[in-house]
CSV table of C-alpha atoms in Angstrom, one decimal:
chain,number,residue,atom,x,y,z
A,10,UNK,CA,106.7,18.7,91.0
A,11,UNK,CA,108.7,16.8,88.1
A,12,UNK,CA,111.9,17.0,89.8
A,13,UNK,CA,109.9,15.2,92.7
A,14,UNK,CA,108.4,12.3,90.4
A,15,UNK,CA,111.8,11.4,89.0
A,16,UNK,CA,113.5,11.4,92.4
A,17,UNK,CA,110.6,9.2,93.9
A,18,UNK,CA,110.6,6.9,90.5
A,19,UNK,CA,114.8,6.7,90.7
A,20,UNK,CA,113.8,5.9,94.0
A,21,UNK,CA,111.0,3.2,93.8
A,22,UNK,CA,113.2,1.5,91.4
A,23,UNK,CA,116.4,1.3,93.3
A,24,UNK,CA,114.3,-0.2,95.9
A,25,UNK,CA,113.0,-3.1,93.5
A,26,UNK,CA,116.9,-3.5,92.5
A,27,UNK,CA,117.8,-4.2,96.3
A,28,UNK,CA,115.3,-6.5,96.7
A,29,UNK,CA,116.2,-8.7,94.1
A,30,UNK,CA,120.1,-8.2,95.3
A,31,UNK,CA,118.9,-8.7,98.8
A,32,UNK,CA,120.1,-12.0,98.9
A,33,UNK,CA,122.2,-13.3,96.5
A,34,UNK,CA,125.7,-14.4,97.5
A,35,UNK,CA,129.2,-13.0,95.4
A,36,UNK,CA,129.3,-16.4,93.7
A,37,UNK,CA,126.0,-15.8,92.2
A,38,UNK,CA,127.1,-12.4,90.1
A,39,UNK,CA,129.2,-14.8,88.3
A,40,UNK,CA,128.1,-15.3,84.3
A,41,UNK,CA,125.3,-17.1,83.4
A,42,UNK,CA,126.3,-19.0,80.5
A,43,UNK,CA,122.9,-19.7,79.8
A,44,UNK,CA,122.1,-16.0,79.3
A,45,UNK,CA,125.1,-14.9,78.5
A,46,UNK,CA,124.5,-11.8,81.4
A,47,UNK,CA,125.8,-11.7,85.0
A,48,UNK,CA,124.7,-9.2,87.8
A,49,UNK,CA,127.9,-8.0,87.7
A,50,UNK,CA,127.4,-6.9,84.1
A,51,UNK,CA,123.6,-5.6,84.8
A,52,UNK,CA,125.2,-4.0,88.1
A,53,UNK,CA,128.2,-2.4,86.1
A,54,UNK,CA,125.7,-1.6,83.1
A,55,UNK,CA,123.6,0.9,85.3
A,56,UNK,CA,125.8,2.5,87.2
A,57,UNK,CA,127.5,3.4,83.8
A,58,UNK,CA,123.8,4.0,82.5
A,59,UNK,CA,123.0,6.0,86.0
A,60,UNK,CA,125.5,8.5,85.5
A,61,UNK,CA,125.0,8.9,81.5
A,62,UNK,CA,121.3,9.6,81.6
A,63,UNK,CA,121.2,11.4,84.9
A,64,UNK,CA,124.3,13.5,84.3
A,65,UNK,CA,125.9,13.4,81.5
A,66,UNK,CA,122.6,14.2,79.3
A,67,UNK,CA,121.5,17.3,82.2
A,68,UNK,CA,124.4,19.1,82.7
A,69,UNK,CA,126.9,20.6,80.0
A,70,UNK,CA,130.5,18.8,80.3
A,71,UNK,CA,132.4,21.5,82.0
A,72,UNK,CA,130.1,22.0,84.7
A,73,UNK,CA,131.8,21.6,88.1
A,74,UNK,CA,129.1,18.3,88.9
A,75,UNK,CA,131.0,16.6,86.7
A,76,UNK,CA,134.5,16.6,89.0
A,77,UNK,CA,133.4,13.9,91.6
A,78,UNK,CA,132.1,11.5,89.4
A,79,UNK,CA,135.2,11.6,86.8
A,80,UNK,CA,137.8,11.8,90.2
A,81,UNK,CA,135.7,8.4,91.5
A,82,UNK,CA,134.7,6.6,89.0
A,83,UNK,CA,137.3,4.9,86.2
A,84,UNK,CA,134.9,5.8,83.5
A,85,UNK,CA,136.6,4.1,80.8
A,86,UNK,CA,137.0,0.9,82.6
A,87,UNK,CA,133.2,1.0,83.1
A,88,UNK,CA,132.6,1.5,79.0
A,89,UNK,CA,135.0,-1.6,78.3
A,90,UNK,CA,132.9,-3.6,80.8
A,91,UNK,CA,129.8,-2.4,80.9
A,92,UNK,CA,128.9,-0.4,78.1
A,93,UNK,CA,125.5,-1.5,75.6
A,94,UNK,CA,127.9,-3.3,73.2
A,95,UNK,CA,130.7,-4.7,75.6
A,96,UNK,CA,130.3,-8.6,76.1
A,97,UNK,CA,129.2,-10.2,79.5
A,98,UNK,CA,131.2,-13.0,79.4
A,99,UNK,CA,134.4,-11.7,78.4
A,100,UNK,CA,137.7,-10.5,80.7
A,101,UNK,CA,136.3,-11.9,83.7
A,102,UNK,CA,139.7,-11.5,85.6
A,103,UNK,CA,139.4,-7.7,85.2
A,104,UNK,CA,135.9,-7.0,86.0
A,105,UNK,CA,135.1,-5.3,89.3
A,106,UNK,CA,134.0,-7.0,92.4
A,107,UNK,CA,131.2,-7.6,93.8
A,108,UNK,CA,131.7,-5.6,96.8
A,109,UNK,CA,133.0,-3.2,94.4
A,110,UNK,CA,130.4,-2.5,92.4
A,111,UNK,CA,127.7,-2.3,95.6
A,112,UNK,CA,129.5,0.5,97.2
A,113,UNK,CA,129.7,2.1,93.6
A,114,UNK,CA,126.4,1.8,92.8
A,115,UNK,CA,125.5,3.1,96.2
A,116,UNK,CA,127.4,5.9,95.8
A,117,UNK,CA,126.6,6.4,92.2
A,118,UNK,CA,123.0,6.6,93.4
A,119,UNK,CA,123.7,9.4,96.0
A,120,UNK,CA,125.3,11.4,93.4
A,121,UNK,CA,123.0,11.3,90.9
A,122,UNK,CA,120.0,12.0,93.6
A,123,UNK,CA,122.3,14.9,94.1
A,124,UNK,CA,122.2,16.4,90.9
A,125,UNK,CA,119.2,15.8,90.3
A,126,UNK,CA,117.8,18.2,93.1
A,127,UNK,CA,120.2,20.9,91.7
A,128,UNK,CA,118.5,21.0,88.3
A,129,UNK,CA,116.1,23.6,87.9
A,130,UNK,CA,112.5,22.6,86.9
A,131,UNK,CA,112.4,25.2,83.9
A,132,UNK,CA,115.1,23.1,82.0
A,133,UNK,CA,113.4,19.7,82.2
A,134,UNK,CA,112.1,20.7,78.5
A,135,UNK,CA,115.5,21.6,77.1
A,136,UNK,CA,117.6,19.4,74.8
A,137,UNK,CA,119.9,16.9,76.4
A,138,UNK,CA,123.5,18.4,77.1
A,139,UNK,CA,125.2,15.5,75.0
A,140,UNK,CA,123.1,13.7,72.6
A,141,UNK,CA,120.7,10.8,74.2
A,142,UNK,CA,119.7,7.6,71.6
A,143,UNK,CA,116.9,7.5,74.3
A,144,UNK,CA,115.6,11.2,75.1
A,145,UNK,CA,115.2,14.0,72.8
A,146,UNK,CA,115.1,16.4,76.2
A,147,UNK,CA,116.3,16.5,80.0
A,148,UNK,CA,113.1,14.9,81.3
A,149,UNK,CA,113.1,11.8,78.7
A,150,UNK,CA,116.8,11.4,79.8
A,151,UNK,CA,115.5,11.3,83.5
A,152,UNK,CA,113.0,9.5,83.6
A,153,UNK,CA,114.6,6.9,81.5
A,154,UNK,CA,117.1,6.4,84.5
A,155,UNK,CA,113.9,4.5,86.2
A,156,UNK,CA,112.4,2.8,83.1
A,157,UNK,CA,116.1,1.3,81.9
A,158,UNK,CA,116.5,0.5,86.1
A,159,UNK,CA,113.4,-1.5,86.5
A,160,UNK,CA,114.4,-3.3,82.5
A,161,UNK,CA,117.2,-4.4,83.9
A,162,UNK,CA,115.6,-5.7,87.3
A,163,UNK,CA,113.5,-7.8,85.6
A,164,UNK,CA,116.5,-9.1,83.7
A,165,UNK,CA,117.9,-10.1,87.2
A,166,UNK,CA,115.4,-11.8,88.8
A,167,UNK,CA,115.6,-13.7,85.8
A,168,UNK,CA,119.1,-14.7,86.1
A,169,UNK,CA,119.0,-14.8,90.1
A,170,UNK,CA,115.5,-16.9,88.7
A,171,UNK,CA,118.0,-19.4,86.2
A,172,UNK,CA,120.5,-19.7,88.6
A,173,UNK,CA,118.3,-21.1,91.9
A,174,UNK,CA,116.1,-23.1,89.9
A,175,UNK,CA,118.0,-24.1,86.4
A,176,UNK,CA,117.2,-22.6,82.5
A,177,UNK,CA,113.8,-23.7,81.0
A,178,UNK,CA,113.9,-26.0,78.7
């Protein structure tokens, strides 16, 4: 019954990310300066987020889950562009496209969807696999895939917001 929650909430809130995606054009995951963000950086941010709280906190770091996401995903090139503490505006040139990062988050949503149906209800209550700043235990982790997803929603319709109508004054 849990397992189903989450997978409906990851759900529900990848949903309210494509809709405020739906129709923005590339140009328009370009910085903000006004904000200092991008949806390239909050696009980049969760799919680096995704696969830390829905993964890399459930399952130990050997086990065999972890092989498609580390043989796909350039995981250290993610943490220099998206990571908590990296900085929107900086290395534009290098950052990942927008095209990119749609078929990665895609993808990255699949996988995690994935794992998630392979965890076993019983461990929800263990500890996290790799320590969590935001869950003490595998469900916290989880279900803070769908509270940080619909944070950072918010944070772009406020930018997609900015950029259509100008900052407030």
């Amino acid at each position: 019954m849990k397992i189903d929650f989450i997978q409906s909430q990851i759900r529900s809130s990848d949903r309210w990310i494509d809709y405020v995606l739906s129709d923005l054009k590339p140009e328009e995951w370009e910085l903000v300066t006004a904000v200092n963000s991008s949806i390239n950086w909050q696009i980049g941010h969760l799919i680096l987020s995704k696969y830390f709280h829905g993964v890399m906190s459930i399952f130990p770091a050997e086990h065999e889950i972890h092989v498609p996401f580390r043989a796909h995903f350039p995981l250290q090139e993610l943490q220099k562009h998206y990571f908590i503490k990296s900085n929107p505006g900086a290395d534009w040139p290098d950052r990942f496209s927008t095209e990119h990062l749609k078929e990665d988050r895609a993808m990255m949503t699949q996988m995690v969807s994935d794992a998630v149906q392979k965890l076993p209800e019983a461990e929800l209550d263990q500890h996290t696999s790799t320590p969590n700043p935001a869950a003490k235990n595998k469900f916290g982790a989880l279900t803070f895939v769908f509270k940080h997803q619909m944070w950072h929603a918010g944070q772009m319709a406020m930018i997609k917001r900015i950029l259509r109508n100008g900052p407030y004054n």
